Amino acid sequence: MRAIVTVIGKDAVGILAKVSTECANYNANVIEVTQSVIEDLFAMIMLVDISKLNIDFAEMAEKLAAKGENEWGLKVLAMHEDIFNCMHHI
C-alpha cells in the first residue's frame, strides 16, 4: 500500500527533513521524492509505503495536514493510492 504526500508553501530550510521525519514517526517509508523551488515557492511530492503504519492512514493524513498548517506554514495533503486507482477505473 502506498500514498502520495504533497507539500506546498513558502520555501524554507528543512521542509523535506520535517515531513520525512514525521512520516518516519508513523512508520511510513519514503520511496521517492520530487521537489521544486520556483522563486520562493516550494512544491514537493512524496511517494510513501504505508503498509507498516503504526496508526490509521486517515489519522496520519490529519496529523500531517495539522502540523503543516499549524507548525510549518505549509499545505500538506496525504492521499491513499486507491484514490488514483479508482479515478482510472471510472
CSV table of C-alpha atoms in Angstrom, one decimal:
chain,number,residue,atom,x,y,z
A,1,MET,CA,0.0,0.0,0.0
A,2,ARG,CA,1.2,3.4,-0.9
A,3,ALA,CA,0.3,7.0,-0.6
A,4,ILE,CA,1.1,10.4,-2.1
A,5,VAL,CA,2.1,13.2,0.2
A,6,THR,CA,2.1,16.7,-1.4
A,7,VAL,CA,3.6,19.8,0.2
A,8,ILE,CA,3.2,23.3,-1.0
A,9,GLY,CA,4.3,26.6,0.6
A,10,LYS,CA,6.9,29.2,1.1
A,11,ASP,CA,10.4,27.8,0.7
A,12,ALA,CA,12.5,27.3,3.9
A,13,VAL,CA,15.4,25.2,5.1
A,14,GLY,CA,14.4,21.8,6.3
A,15,ILE,CA,11.0,21.2,4.8
A,16,LEU,CA,12.0,17.8,3.3
A,17,ALA,CA,13.5,16.8,6.7
A,18,LYS,CA,10.5,17.8,8.7
A,19,VAL,CA,8.0,16.0,6.5
A,20,SER,CA,10.1,12.8,6.1
A,21,THR,CA,10.8,12.7,9.8
A,22,GLU,CA,7.1,13.0,10.6
A,23,CYS,CA,6.4,10.2,8.1
A,24,ALA,CA,9.0,8.1,9.8
A,25,ASN,CA,7.3,8.7,13.1
A,26,TYR,CA,4.3,6.8,11.7
A,27,ASN,CA,6.5,4.1,10.1
A,28,ALA,CA,5.7,5.4,6.6
A,29,ASN,CA,8.7,4.7,4.4
A,30,VAL,CA,9.6,7.4,1.8
A,31,ILE,CA,10.1,5.6,-1.5
A,32,GLU,CA,10.5,8.5,-3.9
A,33,VAL,CA,10.6,12.3,-3.7
A,34,THR,CA,10.5,15.1,-6.2
A,35,GLN,CA,10.7,18.7,-5.3
A,36,SER,CA,10.9,22.0,-7.0
A,37,VAL,CA,11.5,25.6,-5.9
A,38,ILE,CA,10.2,28.4,-8.1
A,39,GLU,CA,11.5,31.7,-6.8
A,40,ASP,CA,10.4,31.5,-3.1
A,41,LEU,CA,7.7,28.8,-3.5
A,42,PHE,CA,8.3,25.2,-2.6
A,43,ALA,CA,6.5,22.2,-4.0
A,44,MET,CA,7.1,18.5,-3.2
A,45,ILE,CA,5.6,15.2,-4.0
A,46,MET,CA,6.5,12.1,-2.0
A,47,LEU,CA,5.6,8.5,-2.6
A,48,VAL,CA,5.4,6.6,0.7
A,49,ASP,CA,4.9,3.0,1.6
A,50,ILE,CA,2.2,2.8,4.2
A,51,SER,CA,1.9,-1.0,4.6
A,52,LYS,CA,3.5,-0.9,8.0
A,53,LEU,CA,1.9,2.2,9.5
A,54,ASN,CA,1.7,2.3,13.3
A,55,ILE,CA,-1.5,4.5,13.1
A,56,ASP,CA,-4.5,4.6,10.8
A,57,PHE,CA,-3.9,6.2,7.5
A,58,ALA,CA,-6.6,8.8,7.9
A,59,GLU,CA,-5.1,9.8,11.3
A,60,MET,CA,-1.7,10.1,9.7
A,61,ALA,CA,-3.2,12.3,6.9
A,62,GLU,CA,-4.9,14.5,9.5
A,63,LYS,CA,-1.8,14.9,11.6
A,64,LEU,CA,0.4,15.8,8.6
A,65,ALA,CA,-2.1,18.4,7.5
A,66,ALA,CA,-2.4,19.9,11.0
A,67,LYS,CA,1.4,20.0,11.5
A,68,GLY,CA,1.8,21.6,8.1
A,69,GLU,CA,-0.8,24.3,8.8
A,70,ASN,CA,-0.1,25.0,12.5
A,71,GLU,CA,3.6,24.5,12.8
A,72,TRP,CA,5.3,24.7,9.4
A,73,GLY,CA,3.1,27.1,7.5
A,74,LEU,CA,2.6,24.6,4.7
A,75,LYS,CA,-0.2,22.9,2.9
A,76,VAL,CA,0.3,19.1,3.4
A,77,LEU,CA,-2.0,16.6,1.8
A,78,ALA,CA,-1.8,12.8,2.0
A,79,MET,CA,-3.8,10.7,-0.4
A,80,HIS,CA,-4.1,6.9,-0.5
A,81,GLU,CA,-3.1,5.4,-3.8
A,82,ASP,CA,-6.6,3.9,-4.0
A,83,ILE,CA,-7.9,7.3,-4.9
A,84,PHE,CA,-5.8,7.4,-8.0
A,85,ASN,CA,-6.6,3.8,-8.9
A,86,CYS,CA,-10.3,4.4,-8.7
A,87,MET,CA,-10.1,7.5,-10.8
A,88,HIS,CA,-8.8,5.5,-13.8
A,89,HIS,CA,-11.5,2.8,-13.5
A,90,ILE,CA,-14.5,5.0,-13.8
